[in-house]
N, C-alpha and C. Protein backbone atom coordinates (compact mmCIF):
# COMPACT_ATOMS: atom_id res chain seq x y z
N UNK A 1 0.84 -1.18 0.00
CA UNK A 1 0.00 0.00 0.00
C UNK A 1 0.89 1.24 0.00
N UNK A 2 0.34 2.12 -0.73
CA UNK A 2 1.46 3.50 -0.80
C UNK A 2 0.10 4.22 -0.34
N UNK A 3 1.22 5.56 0.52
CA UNK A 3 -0.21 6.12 1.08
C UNK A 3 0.51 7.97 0.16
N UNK A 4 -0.96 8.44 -0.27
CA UNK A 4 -0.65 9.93 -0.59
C UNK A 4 -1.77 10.88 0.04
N UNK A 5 -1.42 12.24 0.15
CA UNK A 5 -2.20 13.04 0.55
C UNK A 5 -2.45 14.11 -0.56
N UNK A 6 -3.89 13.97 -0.59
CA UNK A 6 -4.29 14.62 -1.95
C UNK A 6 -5.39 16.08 -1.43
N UNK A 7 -5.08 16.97 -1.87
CA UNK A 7 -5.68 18.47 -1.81
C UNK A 7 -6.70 18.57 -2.57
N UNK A 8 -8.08 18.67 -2.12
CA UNK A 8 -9.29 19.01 -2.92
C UNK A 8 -9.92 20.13 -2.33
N UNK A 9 -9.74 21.43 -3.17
CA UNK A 9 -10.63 22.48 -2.56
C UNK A 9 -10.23 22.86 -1.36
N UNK A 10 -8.59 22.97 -1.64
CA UNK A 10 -8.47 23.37 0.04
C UNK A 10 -8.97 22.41 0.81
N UNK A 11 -9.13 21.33 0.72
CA UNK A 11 -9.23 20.56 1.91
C UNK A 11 -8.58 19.15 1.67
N UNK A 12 -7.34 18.72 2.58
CA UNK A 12 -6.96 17.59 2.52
C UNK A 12 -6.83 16.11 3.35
N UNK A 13 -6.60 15.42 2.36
CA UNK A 13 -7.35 13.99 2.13
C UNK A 13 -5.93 13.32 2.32
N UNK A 14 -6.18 12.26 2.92
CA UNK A 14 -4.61 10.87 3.25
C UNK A 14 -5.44 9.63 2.64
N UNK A 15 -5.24 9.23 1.30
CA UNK A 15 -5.40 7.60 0.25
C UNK A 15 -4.27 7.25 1.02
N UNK A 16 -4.84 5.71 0.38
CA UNK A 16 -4.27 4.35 0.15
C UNK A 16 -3.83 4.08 -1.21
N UNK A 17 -3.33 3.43 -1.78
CA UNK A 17 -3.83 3.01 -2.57
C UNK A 17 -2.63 1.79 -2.93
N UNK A 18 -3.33 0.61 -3.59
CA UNK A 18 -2.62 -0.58 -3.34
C UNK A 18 -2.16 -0.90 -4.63
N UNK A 19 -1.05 -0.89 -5.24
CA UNK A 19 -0.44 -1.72 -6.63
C UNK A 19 -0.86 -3.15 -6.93
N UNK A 20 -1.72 -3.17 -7.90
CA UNK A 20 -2.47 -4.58 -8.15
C UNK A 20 -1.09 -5.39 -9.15
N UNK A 21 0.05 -5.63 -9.23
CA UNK A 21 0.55 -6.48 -10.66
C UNK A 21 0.37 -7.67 -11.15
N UNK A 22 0.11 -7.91 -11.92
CA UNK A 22 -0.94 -8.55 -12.74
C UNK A 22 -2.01 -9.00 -13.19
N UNK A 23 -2.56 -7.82 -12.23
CA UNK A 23 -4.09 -7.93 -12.34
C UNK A 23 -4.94 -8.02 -14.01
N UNK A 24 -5.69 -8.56 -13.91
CA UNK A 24 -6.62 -9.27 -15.44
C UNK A 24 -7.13 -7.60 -16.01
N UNK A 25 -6.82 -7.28 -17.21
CA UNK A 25 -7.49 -5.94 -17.21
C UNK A 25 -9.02 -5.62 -17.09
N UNK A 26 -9.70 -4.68 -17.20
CA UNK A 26 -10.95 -5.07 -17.06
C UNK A 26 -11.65 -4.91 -18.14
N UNK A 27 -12.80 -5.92 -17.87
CA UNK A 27 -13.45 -6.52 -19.43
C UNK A 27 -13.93 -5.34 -20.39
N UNK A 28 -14.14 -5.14 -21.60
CA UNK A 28 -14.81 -4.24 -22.42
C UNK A 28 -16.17 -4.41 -22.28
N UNK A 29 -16.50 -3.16 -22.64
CA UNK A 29 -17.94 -3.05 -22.78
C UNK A 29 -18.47 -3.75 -23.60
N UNK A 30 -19.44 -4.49 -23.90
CA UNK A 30 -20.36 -4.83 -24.91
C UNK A 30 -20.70 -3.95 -25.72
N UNK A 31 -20.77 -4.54 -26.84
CA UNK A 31 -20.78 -3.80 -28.11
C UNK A 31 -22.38 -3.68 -27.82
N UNK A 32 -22.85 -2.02 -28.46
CA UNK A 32 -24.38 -1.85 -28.21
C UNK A 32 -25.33 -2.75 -29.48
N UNK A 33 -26.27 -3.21 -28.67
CA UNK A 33 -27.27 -3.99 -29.67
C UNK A 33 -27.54 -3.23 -30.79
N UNK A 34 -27.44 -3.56 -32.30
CA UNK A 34 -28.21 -3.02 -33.39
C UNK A 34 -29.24 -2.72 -32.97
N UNK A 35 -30.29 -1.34 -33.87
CA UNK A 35 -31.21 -1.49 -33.56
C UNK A 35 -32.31 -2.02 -34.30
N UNK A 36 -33.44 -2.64 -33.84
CA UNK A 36 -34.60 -3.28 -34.68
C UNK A 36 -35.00 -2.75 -35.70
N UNK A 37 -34.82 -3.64 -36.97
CA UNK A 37 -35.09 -3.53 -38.24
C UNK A 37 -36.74 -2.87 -38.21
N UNK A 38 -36.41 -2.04 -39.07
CA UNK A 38 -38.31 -2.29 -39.20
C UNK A 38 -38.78 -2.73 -40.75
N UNK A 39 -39.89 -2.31 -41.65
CA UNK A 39 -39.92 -3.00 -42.50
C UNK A 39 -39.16 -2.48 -43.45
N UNK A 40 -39.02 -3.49 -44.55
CA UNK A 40 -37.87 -3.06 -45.84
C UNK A 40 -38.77 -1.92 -46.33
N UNK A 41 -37.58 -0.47 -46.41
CA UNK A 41 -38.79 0.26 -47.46
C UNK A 41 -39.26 1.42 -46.33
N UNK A 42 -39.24 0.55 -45.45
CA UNK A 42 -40.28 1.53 -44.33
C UNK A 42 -39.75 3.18 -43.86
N UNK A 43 -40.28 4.21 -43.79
CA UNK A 43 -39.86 5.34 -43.35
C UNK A 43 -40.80 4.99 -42.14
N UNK A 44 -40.44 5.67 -40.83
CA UNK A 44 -40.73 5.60 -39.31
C UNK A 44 -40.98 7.03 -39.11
N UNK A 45 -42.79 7.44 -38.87
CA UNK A 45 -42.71 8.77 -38.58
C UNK A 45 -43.00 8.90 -36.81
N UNK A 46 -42.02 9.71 -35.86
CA UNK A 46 -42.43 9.77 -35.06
C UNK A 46 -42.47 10.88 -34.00
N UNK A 47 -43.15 10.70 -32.74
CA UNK A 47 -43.45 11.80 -32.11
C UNK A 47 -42.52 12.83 -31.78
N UNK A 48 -42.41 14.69 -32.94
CA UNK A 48 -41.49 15.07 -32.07
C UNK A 48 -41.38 15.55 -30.96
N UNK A 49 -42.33 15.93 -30.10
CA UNK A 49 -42.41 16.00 -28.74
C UNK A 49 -43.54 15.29 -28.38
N UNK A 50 -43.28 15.39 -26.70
CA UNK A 50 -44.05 14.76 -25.67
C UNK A 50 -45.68 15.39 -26.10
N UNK A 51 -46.71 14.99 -26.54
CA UNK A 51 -48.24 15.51 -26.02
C UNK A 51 -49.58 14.22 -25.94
N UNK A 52 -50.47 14.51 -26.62
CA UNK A 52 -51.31 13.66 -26.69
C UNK A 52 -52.14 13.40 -28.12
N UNK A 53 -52.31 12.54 -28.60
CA UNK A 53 -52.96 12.20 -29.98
C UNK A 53 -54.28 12.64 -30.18
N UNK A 54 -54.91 13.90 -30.51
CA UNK A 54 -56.03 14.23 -31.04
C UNK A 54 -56.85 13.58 -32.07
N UNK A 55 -56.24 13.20 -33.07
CA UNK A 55 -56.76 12.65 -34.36
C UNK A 55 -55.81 12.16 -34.81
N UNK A 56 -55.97 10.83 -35.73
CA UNK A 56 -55.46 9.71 -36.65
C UNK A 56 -56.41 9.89 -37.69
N UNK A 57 -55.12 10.61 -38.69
CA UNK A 57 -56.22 10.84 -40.09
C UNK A 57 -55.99 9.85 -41.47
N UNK A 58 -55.65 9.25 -40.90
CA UNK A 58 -55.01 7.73 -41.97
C UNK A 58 -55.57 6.62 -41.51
N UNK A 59 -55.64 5.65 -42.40
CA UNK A 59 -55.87 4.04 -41.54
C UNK A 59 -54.51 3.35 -42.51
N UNK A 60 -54.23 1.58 -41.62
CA UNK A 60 -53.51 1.04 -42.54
C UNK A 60 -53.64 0.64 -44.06
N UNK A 61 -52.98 0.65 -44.95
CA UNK A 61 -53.27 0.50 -46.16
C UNK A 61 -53.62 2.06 -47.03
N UNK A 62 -53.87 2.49 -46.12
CA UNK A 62 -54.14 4.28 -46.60
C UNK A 62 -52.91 4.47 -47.76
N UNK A 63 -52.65 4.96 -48.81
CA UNK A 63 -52.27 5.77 -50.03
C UNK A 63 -52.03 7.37 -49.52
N UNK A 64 -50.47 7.65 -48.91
CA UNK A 64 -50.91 9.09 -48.70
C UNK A 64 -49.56 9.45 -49.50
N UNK A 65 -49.19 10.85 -49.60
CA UNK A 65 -48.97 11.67 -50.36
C UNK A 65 -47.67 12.81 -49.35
N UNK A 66 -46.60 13.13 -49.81
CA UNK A 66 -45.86 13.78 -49.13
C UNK A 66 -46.41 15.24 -48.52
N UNK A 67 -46.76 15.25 -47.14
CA UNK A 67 -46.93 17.07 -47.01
C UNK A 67 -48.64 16.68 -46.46
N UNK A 68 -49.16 15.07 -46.67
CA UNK A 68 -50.87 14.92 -46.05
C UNK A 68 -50.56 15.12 -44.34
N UNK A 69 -51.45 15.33 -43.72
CA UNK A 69 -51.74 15.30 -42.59
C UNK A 69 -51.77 14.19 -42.17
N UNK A 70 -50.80 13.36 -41.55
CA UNK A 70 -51.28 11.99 -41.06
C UNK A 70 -52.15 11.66 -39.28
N UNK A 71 -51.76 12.96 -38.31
CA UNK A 71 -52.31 12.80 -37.36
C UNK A 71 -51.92 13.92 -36.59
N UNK A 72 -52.94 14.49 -35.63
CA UNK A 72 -52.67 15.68 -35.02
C UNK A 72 -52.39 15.26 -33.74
N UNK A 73 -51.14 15.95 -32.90
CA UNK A 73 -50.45 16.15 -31.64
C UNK A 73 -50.79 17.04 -30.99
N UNK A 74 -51.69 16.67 -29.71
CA UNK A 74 -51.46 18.60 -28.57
C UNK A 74 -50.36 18.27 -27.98
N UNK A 75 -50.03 19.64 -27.86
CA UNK A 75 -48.47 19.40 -27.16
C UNK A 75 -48.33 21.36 -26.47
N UNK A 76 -48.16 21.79 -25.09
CA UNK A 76 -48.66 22.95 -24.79
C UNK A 76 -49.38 23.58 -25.04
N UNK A 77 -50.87 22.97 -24.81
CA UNK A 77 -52.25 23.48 -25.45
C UNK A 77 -52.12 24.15 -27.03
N UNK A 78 -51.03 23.31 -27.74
CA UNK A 78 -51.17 23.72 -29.19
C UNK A 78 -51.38 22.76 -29.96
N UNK A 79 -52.21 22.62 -31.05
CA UNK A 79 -52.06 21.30 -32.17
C UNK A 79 -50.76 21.42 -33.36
N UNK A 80 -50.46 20.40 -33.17
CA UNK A 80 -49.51 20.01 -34.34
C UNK A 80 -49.67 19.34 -34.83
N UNK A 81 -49.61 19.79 -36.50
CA UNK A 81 -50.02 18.41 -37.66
C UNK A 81 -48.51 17.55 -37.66
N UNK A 82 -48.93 16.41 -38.04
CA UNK A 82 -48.31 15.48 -38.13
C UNK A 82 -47.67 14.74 -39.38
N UNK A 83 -47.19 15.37 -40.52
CA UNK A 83 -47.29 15.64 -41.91
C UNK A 83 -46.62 14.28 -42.64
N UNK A 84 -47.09 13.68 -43.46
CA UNK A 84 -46.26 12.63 -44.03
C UNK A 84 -44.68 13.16 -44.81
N UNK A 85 -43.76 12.23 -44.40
CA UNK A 85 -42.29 13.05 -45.01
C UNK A 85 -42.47 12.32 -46.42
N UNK A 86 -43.19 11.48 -47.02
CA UNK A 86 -42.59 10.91 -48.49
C UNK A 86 -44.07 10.40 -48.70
N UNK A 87 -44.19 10.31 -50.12
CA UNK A 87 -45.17 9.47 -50.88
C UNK A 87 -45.50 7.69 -50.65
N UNK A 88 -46.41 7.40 -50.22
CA UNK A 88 -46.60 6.16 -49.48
C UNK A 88 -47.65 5.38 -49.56
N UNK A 89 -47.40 4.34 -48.75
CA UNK A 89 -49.19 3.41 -48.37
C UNK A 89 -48.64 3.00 -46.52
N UNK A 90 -49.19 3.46 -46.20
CA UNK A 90 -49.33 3.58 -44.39
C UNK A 90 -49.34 1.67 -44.68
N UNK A 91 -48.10 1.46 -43.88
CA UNK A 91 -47.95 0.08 -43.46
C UNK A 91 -48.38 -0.63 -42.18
N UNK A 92 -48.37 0.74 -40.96
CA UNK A 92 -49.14 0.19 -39.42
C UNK A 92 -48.73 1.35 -39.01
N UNK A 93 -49.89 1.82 -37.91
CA UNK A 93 -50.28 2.87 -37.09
C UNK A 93 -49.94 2.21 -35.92
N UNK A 94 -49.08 3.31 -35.27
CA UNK A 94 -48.69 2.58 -33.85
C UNK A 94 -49.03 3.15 -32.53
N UNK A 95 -49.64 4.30 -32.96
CA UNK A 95 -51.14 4.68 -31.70
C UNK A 95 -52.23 4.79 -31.80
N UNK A 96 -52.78 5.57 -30.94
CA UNK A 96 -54.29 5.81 -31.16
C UNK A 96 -55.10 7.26 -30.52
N UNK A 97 -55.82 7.55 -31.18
CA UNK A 97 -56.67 8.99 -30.40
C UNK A 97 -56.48 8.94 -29.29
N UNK A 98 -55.75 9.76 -28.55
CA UNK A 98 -56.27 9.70 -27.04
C UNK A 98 -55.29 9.30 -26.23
N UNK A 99 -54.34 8.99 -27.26
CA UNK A 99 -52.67 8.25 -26.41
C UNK A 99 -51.73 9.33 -26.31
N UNK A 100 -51.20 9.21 -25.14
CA UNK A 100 -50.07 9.77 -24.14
C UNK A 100 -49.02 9.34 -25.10
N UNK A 101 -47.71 10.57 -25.76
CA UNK A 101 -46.94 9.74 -26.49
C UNK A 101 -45.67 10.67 -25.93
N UNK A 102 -44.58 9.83 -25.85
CA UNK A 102 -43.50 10.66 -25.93
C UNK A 102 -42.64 11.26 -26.79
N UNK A 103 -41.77 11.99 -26.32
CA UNK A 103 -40.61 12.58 -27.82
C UNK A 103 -40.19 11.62 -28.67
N UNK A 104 -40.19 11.30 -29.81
CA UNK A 104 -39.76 9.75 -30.74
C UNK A 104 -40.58 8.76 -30.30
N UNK A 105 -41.66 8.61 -30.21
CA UNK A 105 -42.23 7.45 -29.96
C UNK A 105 -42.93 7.42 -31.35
N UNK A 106 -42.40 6.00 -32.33
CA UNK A 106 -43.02 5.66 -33.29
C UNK A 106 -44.79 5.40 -33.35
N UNK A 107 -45.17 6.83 -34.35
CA UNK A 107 -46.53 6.82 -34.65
C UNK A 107 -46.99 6.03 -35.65
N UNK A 108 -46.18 6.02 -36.79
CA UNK A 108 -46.60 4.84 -37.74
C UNK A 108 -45.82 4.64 -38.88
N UNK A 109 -45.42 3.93 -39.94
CA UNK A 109 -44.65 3.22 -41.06
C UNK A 109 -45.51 3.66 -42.07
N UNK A 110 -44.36 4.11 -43.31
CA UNK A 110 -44.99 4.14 -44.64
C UNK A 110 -44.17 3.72 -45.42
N UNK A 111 -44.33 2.71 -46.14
CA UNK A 111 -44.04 1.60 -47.24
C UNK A 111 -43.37 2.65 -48.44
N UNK A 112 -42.11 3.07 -48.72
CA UNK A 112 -42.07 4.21 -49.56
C UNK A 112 -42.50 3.73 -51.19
N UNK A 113 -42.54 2.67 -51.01
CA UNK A 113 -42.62 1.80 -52.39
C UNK A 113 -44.04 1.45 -52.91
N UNK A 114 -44.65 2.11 -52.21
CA UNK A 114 -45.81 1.89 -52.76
C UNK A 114 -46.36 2.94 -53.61
C-alpha cells in the first residue's frame, strides 16, 4: 500500500492506494445492440415532442402523399399536424386517439414503395 495526501478544494485527504501487478485488465464493454429492423422500405414517422394524440387521419393500407396530414399532436395546449415526409401506403399505425406519447415514440410506417 502507498499512502498519498491529496488536496481538494483546500481541503486535505490521506489515500491508500494498493499496486495490483498482474491484475486481469478489465473486461470491455459490450458492443451496443443493433437497432430493430423495421420493414424493408419503411420510413418511421415519429413523435417530435411529448403531447397527446387528437386525431389519426389515416388508416392502414391508406395511399398518402408527401406534405398529407397523417395525425394531429397537442403538445402545450397547441395542435400540431403530423405531416407525411414521403409518398406512401401507411404500413401500421402505432397509436391511437387519445394516447399519451412521448418525444420519438413511433406513430406509424410508410411503405415508400408503394
Amino acid at each position: 500500500m502507498k499512502k498519498y495526501r491529496v488536496n481538494v478544494n483546500g481541503t486535505a485527504y490521506e489515500i491508500e492506494l494498493e499496486e495490483l501487478t498482474g491484475a486481469a485488465p478489465a473486461p470491455a464493454a459490450a458492443p451496443a445492440p443493433a437497432p430493430a429492423a423495421g420493414p424493408v422500405g419503411g420510413e418511421k414517422v415519429t413523435a417530435p415532442m411529448p403531447g397527446t394524440i387528437l386525431s389519426v387521419n389515416v388508416n392502414q393500407g391508406d395511399v398518402v402523399k408527401r406534405g398529407q396530414i397523417l395525425m394531429v399532436l397537442e403538445a402545450m395546449k397547441m395542435e400540431n399536424e403530423i405531416l407525411s415526409p414521403i409518398d406512401g401506403r401507411i404500413l401500421s399505425i402505432n397509436t391511437s386517439k387519445g394516447a399519451s406519447v412521448e418525444s420519438g415514440a413511433l406513430l406509424c410506417v410508410i411503405d415508400r414503395r408503394a
